[in-house]
PDB file of C-alpha atoms in Angstrom:
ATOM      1  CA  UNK A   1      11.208 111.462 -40.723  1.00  0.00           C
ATOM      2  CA  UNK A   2      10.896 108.144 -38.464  1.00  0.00           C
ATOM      3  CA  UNK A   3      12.790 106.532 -41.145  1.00  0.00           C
ATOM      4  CA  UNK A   4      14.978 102.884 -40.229  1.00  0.00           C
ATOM      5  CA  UNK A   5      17.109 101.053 -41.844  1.00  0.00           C
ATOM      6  CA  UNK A   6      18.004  97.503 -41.585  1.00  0.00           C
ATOM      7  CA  UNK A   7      21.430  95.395 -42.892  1.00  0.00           C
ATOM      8  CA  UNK A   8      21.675  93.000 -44.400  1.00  0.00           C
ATOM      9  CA  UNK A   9      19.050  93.085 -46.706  1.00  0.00           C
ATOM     10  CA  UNK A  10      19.706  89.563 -47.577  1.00  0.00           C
ATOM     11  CA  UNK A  11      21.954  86.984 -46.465  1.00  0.00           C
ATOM     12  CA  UNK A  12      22.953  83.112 -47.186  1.00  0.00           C
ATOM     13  CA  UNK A  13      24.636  81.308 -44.863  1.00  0.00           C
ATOM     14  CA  UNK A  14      26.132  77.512 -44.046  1.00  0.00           C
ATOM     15  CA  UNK A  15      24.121  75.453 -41.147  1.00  0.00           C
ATOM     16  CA  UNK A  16      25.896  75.737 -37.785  1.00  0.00           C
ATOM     17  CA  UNK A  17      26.588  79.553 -38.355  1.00  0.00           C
ATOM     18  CA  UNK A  18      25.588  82.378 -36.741  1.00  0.00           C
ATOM     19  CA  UNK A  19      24.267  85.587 -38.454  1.00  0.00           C
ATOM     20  CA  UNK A  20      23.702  89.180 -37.272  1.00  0.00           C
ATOM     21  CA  UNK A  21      21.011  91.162 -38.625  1.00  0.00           C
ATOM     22  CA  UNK A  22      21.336  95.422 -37.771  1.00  0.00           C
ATOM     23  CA  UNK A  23      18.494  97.697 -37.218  1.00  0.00           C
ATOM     24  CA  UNK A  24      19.089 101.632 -37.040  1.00  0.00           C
ATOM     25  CA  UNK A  25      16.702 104.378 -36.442  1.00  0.00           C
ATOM     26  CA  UNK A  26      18.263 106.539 -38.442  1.00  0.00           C
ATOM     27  CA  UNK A  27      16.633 110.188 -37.666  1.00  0.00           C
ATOM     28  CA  UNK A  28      14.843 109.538 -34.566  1.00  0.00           C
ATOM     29  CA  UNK A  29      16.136 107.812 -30.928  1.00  0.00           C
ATOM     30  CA  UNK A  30      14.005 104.488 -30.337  1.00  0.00           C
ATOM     31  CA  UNK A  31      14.176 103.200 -26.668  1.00  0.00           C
ATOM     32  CA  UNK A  32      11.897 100.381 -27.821  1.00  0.00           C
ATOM     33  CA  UNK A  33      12.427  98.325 -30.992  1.00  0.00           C
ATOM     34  CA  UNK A  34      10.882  95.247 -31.996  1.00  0.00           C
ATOM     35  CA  UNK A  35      11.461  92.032 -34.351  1.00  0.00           C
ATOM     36  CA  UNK A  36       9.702  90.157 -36.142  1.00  0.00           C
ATOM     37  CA  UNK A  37       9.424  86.746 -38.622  1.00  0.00           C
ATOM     38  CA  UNK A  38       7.142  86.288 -41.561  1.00  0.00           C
ATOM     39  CA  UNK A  39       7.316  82.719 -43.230  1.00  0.00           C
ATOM     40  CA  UNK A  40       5.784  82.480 -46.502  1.00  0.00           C
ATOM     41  CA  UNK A  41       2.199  83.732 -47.037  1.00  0.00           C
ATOM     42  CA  UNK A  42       2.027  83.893 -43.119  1.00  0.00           C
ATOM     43  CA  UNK A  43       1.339  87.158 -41.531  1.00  0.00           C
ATOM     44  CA  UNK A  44       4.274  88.893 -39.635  1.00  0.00           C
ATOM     45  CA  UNK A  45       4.562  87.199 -36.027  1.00  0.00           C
ATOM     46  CA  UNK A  46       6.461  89.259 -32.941  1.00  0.00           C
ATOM     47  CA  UNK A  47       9.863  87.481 -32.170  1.00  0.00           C
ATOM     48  CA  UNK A  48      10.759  90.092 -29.495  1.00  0.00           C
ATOM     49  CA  UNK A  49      10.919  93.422 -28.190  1.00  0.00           C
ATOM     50  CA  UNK A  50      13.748  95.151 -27.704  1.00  0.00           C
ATOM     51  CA  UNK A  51      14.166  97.951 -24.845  1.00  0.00           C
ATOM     52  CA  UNK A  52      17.603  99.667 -24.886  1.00  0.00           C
ATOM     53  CA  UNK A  53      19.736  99.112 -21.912  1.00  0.00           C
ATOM     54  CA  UNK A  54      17.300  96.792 -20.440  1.00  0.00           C
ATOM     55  CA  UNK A  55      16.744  92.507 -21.644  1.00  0.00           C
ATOM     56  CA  UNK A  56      14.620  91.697 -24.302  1.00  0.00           C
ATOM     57  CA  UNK A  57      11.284  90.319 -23.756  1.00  0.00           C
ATOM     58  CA  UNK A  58      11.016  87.189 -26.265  1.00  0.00           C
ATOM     59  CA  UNK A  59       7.276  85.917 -27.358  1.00  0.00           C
ATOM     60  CA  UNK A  60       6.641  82.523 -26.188  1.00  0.00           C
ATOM     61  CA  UNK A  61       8.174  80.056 -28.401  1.00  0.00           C
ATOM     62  CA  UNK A  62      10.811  81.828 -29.327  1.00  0.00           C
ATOM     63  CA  UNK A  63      14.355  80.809 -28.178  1.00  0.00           C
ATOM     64  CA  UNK A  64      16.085  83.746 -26.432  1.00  0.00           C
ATOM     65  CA  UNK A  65      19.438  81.822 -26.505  1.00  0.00           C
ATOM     66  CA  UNK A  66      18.864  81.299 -30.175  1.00  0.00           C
ATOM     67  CA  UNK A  67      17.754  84.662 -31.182  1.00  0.00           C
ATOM     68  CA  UNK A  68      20.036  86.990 -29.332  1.00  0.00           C
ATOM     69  CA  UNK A  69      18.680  90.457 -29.243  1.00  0.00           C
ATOM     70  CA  UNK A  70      20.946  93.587 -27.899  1.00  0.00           C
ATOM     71  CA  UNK A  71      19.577  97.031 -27.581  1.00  0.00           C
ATOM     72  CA  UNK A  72      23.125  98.827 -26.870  1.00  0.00           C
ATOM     73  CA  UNK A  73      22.072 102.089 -28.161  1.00  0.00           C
ATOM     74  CA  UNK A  74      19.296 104.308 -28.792  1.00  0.00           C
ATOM     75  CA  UNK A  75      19.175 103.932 -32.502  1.00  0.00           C
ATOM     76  CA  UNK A  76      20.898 100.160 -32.726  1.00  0.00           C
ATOM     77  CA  UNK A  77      19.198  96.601 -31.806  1.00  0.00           C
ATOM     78  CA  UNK A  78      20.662  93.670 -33.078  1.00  0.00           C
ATOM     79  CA  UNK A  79      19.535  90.882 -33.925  1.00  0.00           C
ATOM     80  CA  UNK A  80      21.649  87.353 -34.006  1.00  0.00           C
ATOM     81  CA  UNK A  81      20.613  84.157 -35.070  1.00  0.00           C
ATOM     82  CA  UNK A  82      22.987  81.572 -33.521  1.00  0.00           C
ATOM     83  CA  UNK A  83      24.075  78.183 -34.703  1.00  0.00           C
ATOM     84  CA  UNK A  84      21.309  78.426 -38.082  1.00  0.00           C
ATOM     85  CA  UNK A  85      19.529  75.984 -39.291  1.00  0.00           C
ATOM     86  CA  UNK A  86      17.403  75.724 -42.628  1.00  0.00           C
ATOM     87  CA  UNK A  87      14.183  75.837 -40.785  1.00  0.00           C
ATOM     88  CA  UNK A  88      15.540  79.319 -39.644  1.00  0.00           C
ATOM     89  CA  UNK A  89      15.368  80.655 -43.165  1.00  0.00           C
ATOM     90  CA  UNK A  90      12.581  83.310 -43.009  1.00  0.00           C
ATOM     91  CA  UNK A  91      11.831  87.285 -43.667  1.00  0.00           C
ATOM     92  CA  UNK A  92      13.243  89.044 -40.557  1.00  0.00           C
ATOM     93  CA  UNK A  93      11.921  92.445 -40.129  1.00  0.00           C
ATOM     94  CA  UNK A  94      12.485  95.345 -37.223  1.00  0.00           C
ATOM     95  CA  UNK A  95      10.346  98.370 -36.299  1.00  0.00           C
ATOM     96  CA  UNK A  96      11.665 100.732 -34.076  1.00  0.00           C
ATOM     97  CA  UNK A  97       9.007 103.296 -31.904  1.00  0.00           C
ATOM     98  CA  UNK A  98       9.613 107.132 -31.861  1.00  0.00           C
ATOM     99  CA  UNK A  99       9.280 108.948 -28.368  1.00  0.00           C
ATOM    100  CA  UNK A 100       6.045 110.396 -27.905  1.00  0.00           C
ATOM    101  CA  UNK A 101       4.147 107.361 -29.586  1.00  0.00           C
ATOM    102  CA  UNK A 102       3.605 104.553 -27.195  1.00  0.00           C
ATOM    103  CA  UNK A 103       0.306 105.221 -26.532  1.00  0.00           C
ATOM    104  CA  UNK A 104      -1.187 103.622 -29.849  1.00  0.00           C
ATOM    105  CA  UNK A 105       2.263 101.721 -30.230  1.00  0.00           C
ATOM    106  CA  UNK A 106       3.136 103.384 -33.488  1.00  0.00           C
ATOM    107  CA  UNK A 107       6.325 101.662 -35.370  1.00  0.00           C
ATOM    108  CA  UNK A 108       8.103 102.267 -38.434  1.00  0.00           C
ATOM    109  CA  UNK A 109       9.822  99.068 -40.301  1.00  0.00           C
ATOM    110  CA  UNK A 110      13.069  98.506 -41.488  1.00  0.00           C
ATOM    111  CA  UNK A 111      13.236  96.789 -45.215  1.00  0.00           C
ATOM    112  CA  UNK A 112      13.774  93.347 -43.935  1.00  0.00           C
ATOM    113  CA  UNK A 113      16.532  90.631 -44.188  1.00  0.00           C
ATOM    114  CA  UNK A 114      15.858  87.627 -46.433  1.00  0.00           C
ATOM    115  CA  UNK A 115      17.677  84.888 -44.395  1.00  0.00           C
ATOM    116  CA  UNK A 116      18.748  81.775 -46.045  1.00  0.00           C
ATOM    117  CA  UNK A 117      20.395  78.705 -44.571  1.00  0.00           C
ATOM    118  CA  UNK A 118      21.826  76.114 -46.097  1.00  0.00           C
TER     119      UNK A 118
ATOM    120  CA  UNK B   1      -2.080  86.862 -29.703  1.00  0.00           C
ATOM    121  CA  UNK B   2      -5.129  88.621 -31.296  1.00  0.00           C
ATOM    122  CA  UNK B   3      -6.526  86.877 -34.801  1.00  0.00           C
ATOM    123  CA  UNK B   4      -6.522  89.248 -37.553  1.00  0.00           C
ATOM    124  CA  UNK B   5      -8.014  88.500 -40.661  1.00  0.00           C
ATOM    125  CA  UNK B   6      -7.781  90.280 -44.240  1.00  0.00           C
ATOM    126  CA  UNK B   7      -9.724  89.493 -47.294  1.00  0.00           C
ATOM    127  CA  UNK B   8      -9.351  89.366 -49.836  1.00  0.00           C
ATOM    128  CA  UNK B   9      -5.640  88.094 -50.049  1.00  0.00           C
ATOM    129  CA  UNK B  10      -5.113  89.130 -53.298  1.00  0.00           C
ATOM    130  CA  UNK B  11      -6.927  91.634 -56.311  1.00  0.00           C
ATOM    131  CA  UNK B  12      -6.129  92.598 -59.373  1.00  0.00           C
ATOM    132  CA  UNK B  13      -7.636  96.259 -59.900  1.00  0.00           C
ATOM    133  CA  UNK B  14      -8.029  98.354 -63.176  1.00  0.00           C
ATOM    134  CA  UNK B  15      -6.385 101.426 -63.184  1.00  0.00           C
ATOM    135  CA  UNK B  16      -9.192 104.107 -62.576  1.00  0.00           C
ATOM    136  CA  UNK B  17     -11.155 101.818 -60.806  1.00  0.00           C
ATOM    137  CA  UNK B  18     -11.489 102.106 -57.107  1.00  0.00           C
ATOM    138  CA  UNK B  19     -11.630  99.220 -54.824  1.00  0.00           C
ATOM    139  CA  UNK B  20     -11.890  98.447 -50.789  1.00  0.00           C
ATOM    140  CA  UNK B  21     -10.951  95.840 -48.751  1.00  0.00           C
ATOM    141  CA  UNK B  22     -11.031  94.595 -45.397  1.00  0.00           C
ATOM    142  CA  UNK B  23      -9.607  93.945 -41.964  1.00  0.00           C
ATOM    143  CA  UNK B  24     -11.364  92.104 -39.007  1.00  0.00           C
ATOM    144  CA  UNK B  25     -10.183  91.913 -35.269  1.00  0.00           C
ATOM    145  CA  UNK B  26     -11.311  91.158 -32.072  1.00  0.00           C
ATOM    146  CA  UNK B  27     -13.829  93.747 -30.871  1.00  0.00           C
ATOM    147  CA  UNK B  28     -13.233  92.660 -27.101  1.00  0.00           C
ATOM    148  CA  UNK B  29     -10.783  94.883 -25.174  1.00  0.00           C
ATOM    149  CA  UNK B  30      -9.724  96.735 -28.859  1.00  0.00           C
ATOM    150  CA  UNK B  31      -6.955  99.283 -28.588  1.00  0.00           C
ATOM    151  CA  UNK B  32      -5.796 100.481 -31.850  1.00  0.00           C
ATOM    152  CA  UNK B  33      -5.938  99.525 -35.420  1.00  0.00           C
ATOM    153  CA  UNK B  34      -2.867 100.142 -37.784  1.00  0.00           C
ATOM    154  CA  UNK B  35      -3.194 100.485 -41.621  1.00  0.00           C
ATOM    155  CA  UNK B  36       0.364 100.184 -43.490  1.00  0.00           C
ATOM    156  CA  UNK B  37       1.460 100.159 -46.912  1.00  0.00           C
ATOM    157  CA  UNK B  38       4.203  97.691 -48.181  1.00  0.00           C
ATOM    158  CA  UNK B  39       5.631  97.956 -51.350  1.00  0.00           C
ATOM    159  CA  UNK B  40       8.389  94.913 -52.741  1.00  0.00           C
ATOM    160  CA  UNK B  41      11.760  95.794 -51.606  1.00  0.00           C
ATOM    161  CA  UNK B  42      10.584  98.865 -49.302  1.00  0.00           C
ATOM    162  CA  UNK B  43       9.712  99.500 -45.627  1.00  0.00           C
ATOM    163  CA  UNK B  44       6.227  98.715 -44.679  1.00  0.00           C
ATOM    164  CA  UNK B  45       4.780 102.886 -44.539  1.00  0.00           C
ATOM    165  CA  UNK B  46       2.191 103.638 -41.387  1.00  0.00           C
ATOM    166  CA  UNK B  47      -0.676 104.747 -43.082  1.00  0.00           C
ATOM    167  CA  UNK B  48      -3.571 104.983 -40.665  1.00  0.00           C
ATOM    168  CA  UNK B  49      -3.503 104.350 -37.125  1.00  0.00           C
ATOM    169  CA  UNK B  50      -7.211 104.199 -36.261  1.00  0.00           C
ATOM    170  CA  UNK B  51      -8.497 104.483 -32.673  1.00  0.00           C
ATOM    171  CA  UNK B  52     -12.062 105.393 -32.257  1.00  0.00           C
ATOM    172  CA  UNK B  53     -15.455 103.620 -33.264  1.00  0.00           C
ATOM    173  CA  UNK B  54     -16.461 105.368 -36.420  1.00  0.00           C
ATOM    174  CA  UNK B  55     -13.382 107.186 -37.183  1.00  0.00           C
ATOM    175  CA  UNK B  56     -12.626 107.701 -40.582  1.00  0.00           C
ATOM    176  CA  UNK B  57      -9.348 108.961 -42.070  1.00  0.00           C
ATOM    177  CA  UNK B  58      -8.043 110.365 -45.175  1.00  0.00           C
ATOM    178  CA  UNK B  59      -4.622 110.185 -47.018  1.00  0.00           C
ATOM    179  CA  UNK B  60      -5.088 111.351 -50.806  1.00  0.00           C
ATOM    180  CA  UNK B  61      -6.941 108.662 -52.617  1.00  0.00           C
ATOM    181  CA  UNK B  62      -6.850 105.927 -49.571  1.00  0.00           C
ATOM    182  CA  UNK B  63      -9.205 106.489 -46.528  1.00  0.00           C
ATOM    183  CA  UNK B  64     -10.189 103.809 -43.894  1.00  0.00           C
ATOM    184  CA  UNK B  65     -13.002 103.411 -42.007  1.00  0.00           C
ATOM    185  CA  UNK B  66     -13.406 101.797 -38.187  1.00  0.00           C
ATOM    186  CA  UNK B  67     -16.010 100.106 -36.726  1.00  0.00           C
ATOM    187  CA  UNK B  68     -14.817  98.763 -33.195  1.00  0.00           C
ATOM    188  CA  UNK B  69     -18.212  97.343 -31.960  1.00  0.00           C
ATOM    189  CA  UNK B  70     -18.216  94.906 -34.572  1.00  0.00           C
ATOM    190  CA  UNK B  71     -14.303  94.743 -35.341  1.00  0.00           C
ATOM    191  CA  UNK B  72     -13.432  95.723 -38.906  1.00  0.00           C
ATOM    192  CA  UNK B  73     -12.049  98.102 -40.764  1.00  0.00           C
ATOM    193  CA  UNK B  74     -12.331  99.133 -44.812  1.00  0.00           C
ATOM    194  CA  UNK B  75      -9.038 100.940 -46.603  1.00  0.00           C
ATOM    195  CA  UNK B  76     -10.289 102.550 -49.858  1.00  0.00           C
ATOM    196  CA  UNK B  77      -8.305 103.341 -52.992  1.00  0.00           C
ATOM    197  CA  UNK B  78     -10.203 105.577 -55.079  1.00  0.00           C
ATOM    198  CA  UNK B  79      -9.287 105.594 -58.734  1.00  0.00           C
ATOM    199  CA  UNK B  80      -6.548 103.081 -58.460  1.00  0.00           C
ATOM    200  CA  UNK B  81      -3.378 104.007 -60.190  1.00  0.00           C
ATOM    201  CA  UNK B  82      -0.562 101.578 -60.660  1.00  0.00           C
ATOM    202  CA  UNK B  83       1.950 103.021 -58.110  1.00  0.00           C
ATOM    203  CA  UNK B  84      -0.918 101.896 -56.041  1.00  0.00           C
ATOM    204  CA  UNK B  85       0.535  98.486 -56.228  1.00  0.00           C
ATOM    205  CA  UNK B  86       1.234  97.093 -52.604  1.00  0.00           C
ATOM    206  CA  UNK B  87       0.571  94.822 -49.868  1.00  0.00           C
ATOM    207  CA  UNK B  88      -1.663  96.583 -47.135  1.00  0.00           C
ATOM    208  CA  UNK B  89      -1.257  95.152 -43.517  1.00  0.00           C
ATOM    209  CA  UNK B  90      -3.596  95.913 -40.971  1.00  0.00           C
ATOM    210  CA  UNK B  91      -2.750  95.024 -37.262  1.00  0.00           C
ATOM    211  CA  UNK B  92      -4.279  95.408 -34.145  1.00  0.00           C
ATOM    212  CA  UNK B  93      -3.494  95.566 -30.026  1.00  0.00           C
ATOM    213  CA  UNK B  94      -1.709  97.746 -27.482  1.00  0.00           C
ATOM    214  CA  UNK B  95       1.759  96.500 -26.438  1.00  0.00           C
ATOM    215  CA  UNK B  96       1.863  93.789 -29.094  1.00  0.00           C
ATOM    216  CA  UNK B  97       0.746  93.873 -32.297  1.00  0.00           C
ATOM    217  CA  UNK B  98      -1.112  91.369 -34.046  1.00  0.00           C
ATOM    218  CA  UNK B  99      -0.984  91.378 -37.886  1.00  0.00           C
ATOM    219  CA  UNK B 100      -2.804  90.062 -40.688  1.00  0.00           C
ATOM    220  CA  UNK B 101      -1.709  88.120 -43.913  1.00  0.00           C
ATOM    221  CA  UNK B 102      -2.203  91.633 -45.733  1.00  0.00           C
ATOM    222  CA  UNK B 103      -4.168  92.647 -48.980  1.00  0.00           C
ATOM    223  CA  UNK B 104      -1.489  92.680 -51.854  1.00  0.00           C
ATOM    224  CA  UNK B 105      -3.573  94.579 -54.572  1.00  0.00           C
ATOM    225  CA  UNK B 106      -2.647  94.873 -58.440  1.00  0.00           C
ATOM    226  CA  UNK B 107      -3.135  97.534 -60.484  1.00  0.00           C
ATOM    227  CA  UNK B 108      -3.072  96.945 -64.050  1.00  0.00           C
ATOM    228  CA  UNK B 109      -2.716 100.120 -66.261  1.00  0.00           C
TER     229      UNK B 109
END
Protein backbone atom coordinates (compact mmCIF):
# COMPACT_ATOMS: atom_id res chain seq x y z
CA UNK A 1 0.00 0.00 0.00
CA UNK A 2 0.73 3.95 0.21
CA UNK A 3 2.27 3.51 -3.08
CA UNK A 4 2.65 6.99 -5.67
CA UNK A 5 3.55 7.43 -8.75
CA UNK A 6 4.97 10.31 -10.52
CA UNK A 7 5.14 11.25 -14.64
CA UNK A 8 7.32 12.06 -16.27
CA UNK A 9 10.09 10.31 -15.06
CA UNK A 10 12.32 12.41 -17.12
CA UNK A 11 11.92 15.22 -19.33
CA UNK A 12 14.08 17.71 -21.72
CA UNK A 13 12.80 20.70 -22.68
CA UNK A 14 13.71 24.18 -24.78
CA UNK A 15 14.23 27.50 -22.46
CA UNK A 16 11.06 29.62 -22.38
CA UNK A 17 8.81 26.43 -22.00
CA UNK A 18 6.73 25.32 -19.55
CA UNK A 19 6.62 21.70 -18.18
CA UNK A 20 4.11 19.76 -16.04
CA UNK A 21 5.24 17.21 -13.75
CA UNK A 22 2.06 14.60 -12.29
CA UNK A 23 1.94 13.08 -8.94
CA UNK A 24 -0.78 10.29 -8.11
CA UNK A 25 -1.45 8.48 -4.97
CA UNK A 26 -2.33 5.64 -6.48
CA UNK A 27 -4.05 3.32 -3.61
CA UNK A 28 -4.59 5.73 -0.94
CA UNK A 29 -6.49 9.51 -0.97
CA UNK A 30 -3.77 12.25 0.02
CA UNK A 31 -5.34 15.65 1.09
CA UNK A 32 -1.77 16.85 1.60
CA UNK A 33 1.07 16.33 -0.90
CA UNK A 34 4.30 17.88 -1.03
CA UNK A 35 7.29 18.77 -3.57
CA UNK A 36 10.42 18.88 -3.48
CA UNK A 37 14.07 19.78 -5.43
CA UNK A 38 17.35 18.04 -4.96
CA UNK A 39 20.35 19.62 -6.98
CA UNK A 40 23.30 17.54 -7.21
CA UNK A 41 24.84 16.02 -4.04
CA UNK A 42 22.45 18.47 -2.12
CA UNK A 43 19.96 17.04 0.20
CA UNK A 44 16.21 17.17 -0.87
CA UNK A 45 14.85 20.84 -0.06
CA UNK A 46 10.75 21.46 0.36
CA UNK A 47 9.48 23.51 -2.72
CA UNK A 48 5.85 23.38 -1.46
CA UNK A 49 3.03 21.76 0.04
CA UNK A 50 0.20 20.96 -1.57
CA UNK A 51 -3.39 20.78 0.24
CA UNK A 52 -6.22 19.69 -2.12
CA UNK A 53 -8.86 22.20 -2.77
CA UNK A 54 -7.09 24.75 -0.82
CA UNK A 55 -3.56 27.13 -2.24
CA UNK A 56 -0.33 25.85 -1.89
CA UNK A 57 1.94 27.03 0.71
CA UNK A 58 5.43 27.70 -1.17
CA UNK A 59 8.86 27.69 1.08
CA UNK A 60 10.47 30.97 1.05
CA UNK A 61 12.42 31.45 -1.99
CA UNK A 62 10.53 29.68 -4.05
CA UNK A 63 8.50 31.43 -6.84
CA UNK A 64 4.80 30.49 -6.59
CA UNK A 65 4.15 32.10 -10.05
CA UNK A 66 7.00 30.03 -11.35
CA UNK A 67 6.25 26.78 -9.80
CA UNK A 68 2.54 26.40 -10.15
CA UNK A 69 1.20 23.78 -7.88
CA UNK A 70 -2.66 22.46 -8.19
CA UNK A 71 -4.12 20.01 -5.80
CA UNK A 72 -7.51 19.36 -7.90
CA UNK A 73 -8.05 16.00 -6.55
CA UNK A 74 -7.46 13.74 -3.79
CA UNK A 75 -4.92 11.57 -5.45
CA UNK A 76 -3.52 14.36 -8.19
CA UNK A 77 -1.09 17.52 -7.49
CA UNK A 78 0.59 18.97 -10.21
CA UNK A 79 3.34 20.42 -10.53
CA UNK A 80 4.30 23.15 -13.46
CA UNK A 81 7.37 24.77 -14.07
CA UNK A 82 6.65 27.88 -16.20
CA UNK A 83 8.75 29.71 -18.71
CA UNK A 84 12.15 27.12 -17.81
CA UNK A 85 15.27 28.04 -17.62
CA UNK A 86 18.60 25.89 -17.40
CA UNK A 87 19.15 26.82 -13.84
CA UNK A 88 15.70 25.05 -13.37
CA UNK A 89 17.16 21.72 -14.36
CA UNK A 90 17.03 19.66 -11.11
CA UNK A 91 15.52 16.20 -9.51
CA UNK A 92 11.84 17.02 -8.76
CA UNK A 93 10.32 14.68 -6.38
CA UNK A 94 6.56 14.46 -4.65
CA UNK A 95 5.39 12.67 -1.48
CA UNK A 96 1.95 12.45 -0.86
CA UNK A 97 0.58 11.79 3.15
CA UNK A 98 -2.01 8.99 3.88
CA UNK A 99 -5.01 9.91 6.27
CA UNK A 100 -4.38 8.93 9.65
CA UNK A 101 -0.57 9.97 9.54
CA UNK A 102 -0.10 13.61 10.16
CA UNK A 103 0.89 13.34 13.43
CA UNK A 104 4.65 12.25 12.71
CA UNK A 105 4.12 13.65 9.04
CA UNK A 106 4.66 10.31 7.40
CA UNK A 107 5.08 10.56 3.35
CA UNK A 108 5.63 8.20 0.69
CA UNK A 109 7.70 9.47 -2.59
CA UNK A 110 7.00 9.31 -6.02
CA UNK A 111 10.17 8.15 -8.35
CA UNK A 112 11.10 11.61 -9.33
CA UNK A 113 11.35 13.65 -12.62
CA UNK A 114 14.82 14.37 -14.00
CA UNK A 115 14.20 17.89 -15.49
CA UNK A 116 16.43 19.20 -18.11
CA UNK A 117 16.43 22.57 -19.82
CA UNK A 118 18.09 23.60 -22.52
CA UNK B 1 14.79 24.84 8.20
CA UNK B 2 16.38 22.28 10.61
CA UNK B 3 20.28 21.18 9.68
CA UNK B 4 20.58 17.59 9.22
CA UNK B 5 23.71 16.01 8.86
CA UNK B 6 24.72 12.33 7.65
CA UNK B 7 28.08 10.78 7.68
CA UNK B 8 29.50 9.22 6.20
CA UNK B 9 28.37 10.27 2.59
CA UNK B 10 29.46 7.38 1.04
CA UNK B 11 30.81 3.41 2.03
CA UNK B 12 31.68 0.71 0.32
CA UNK B 13 30.68 -2.47 2.51
CA UNK B 14 31.67 -6.23 2.06
CA UNK B 15 29.00 -8.43 1.65
CA UNK B 16 28.59 -10.21 5.13
CA UNK B 17 29.90 -7.46 6.83
CA UNK B 18 27.67 -5.25 8.84
CA UNK B 19 28.03 -1.59 9.05
CA UNK B 20 26.17 1.63 10.80
CA UNK B 21 25.94 4.99 10.08
CA UNK B 22 24.67 8.13 11.24
CA UNK B 23 22.19 10.97 11.35
CA UNK B 24 22.41 14.19 13.55
CA UNK B 25 19.61 16.87 14.14
CA UNK B 26 18.72 19.47 16.26
CA UNK B 27 17.84 18.17 19.73
CA UNK B 28 15.86 21.51 20.55
CA UNK B 29 12.07 21.27 20.05
CA UNK B 30 12.66 17.52 18.12
CA UNK B 31 9.52 15.97 16.73
CA UNK B 32 10.18 12.99 14.70
CA UNK B 33 12.98 11.34 12.94
CA UNK B 34 12.40 9.52 9.51
CA UNK B 35 14.71 6.71 8.20
CA UNK B 36 14.10 5.93 4.29
CA UNK B 37 15.60 3.76 1.85
CA UNK B 38 16.33 4.94 -1.79
CA UNK B 39 17.33 2.74 -4.31
CA UNK B 40 18.46 4.28 -8.20
CA UNK B 41 15.43 4.59 -10.25
CA UNK B 42 12.88 3.73 -7.27
CA UNK B 43 10.75 5.62 -4.71
CA UNK B 44 12.51 6.62 -1.62
CA UNK B 45 10.78 3.49 0.98
CA UNK B 46 9.83 4.85 4.79
CA UNK B 47 11.76 2.71 6.80
CA UNK B 48 11.72 3.95 10.37
CA UNK B 49 9.90 6.76 11.67
CA UNK B 50 11.46 7.21 15.12
CA UNK B 51 9.81 9.28 17.87
CA UNK B 52 10.96 8.65 21.33
CA UNK B 53 14.43 9.09 23.17
CA UNK B 54 15.88 5.64 23.18
CA UNK B 55 13.62 3.97 20.84
CA UNK B 56 14.98 1.39 18.86
CA UNK B 57 13.38 -0.33 15.86
CA UNK B 58 13.75 -3.34 13.84
CA UNK B 59 13.12 -4.21 10.10
CA UNK B 60 15.00 -7.61 9.19
CA UNK B 61 18.67 -6.91 9.09
CA UNK B 62 18.36 -2.84 9.49
CA UNK B 63 17.45 -1.41 12.98
CA UNK B 64 17.94 2.27 14.12
CA UNK B 65 18.55 3.64 17.19
CA UNK B 66 17.38 7.34 18.70
CA UNK B 67 18.88 9.41 20.99
CA UNK B 68 16.87 12.82 21.12
CA UNK B 69 18.78 14.48 24.07
CA UNK B 70 21.79 14.58 22.14
CA UNK B 71 20.24 14.44 18.47
CA UNK B 72 21.36 11.41 16.48
CA UNK B 73 20.36 8.49 15.25
CA UNK B 74 22.38 5.03 14.03
CA UNK B 75 20.63 2.71 11.05
CA UNK B 76 22.35 -0.72 11.17
CA UNK B 77 22.73 -3.26 8.37
CA UNK B 78 23.72 -6.43 9.76
CA UNK B 79 25.44 -8.80 7.38
CA UNK B 80 25.25 -6.56 4.40
CA UNK B 81 24.05 -8.19 1.27
CA UNK B 82 24.23 -6.50 -2.07
CA UNK B 83 20.48 -5.74 -2.59
CA UNK B 84 21.43 -3.72 0.37
CA UNK B 85 22.74 -1.20 -2.02
CA UNK B 86 20.97 2.28 -1.44
CA UNK B 87 20.99 5.75 -0.40
CA UNK B 88 19.51 6.09 3.24
CA UNK B 89 17.92 9.57 4.04
CA UNK B 90 17.20 10.53 7.37
CA UNK B 91 15.00 13.70 8.02
CA UNK B 92 13.71 15.37 10.80
CA UNK B 93 10.69 18.02 12.01
CA UNK B 94 6.91 18.18 12.33
CA UNK B 95 5.12 20.03 9.48
CA UNK B 96 8.26 20.31 7.36
CA UNK B 97 10.76 18.06 6.91
CA UNK B 98 14.29 18.66 6.90
CA UNK B 99 16.55 16.13 5.10
CA UNK B 100 20.00 15.15 4.97
CA UNK B 101 22.50 14.55 2.01
CA UNK B 102 21.83 10.69 2.74
CA UNK B 103 24.27 7.66 3.28
CA UNK B 104 24.55 5.91 -0.23
CA UNK B 105 26.23 2.56 0.92
CA UNK B 106 27.91 -0.15 -1.47
CA UNK B 107 27.87 -3.52 -1.12
CA UNK B 108 30.34 -5.43 -2.93
CA UNK B 109 29.65 -9.25 -3.20
Amino acid sequence: GAVVSQHPSWVICKSGTSVKIECRSLDFQATTMFWYRQFPKQSLMLMATSNEGSKATYEQGVEKDKFLINHASLTLSTLTVTSAHPEDSSFYICSARPPGRQTYNEQFFGPGTRLTVL
Amino acid sequence: ILNVEQSPQSLHVQEGDSTNFTCSFPSSNFYALHWYRWETAKSPEALFVMTLNGDEKKKGRISATLNTKEGYSYLYIKGSQPEDSATYLCASGNNRLAFGKGNQVVVIP
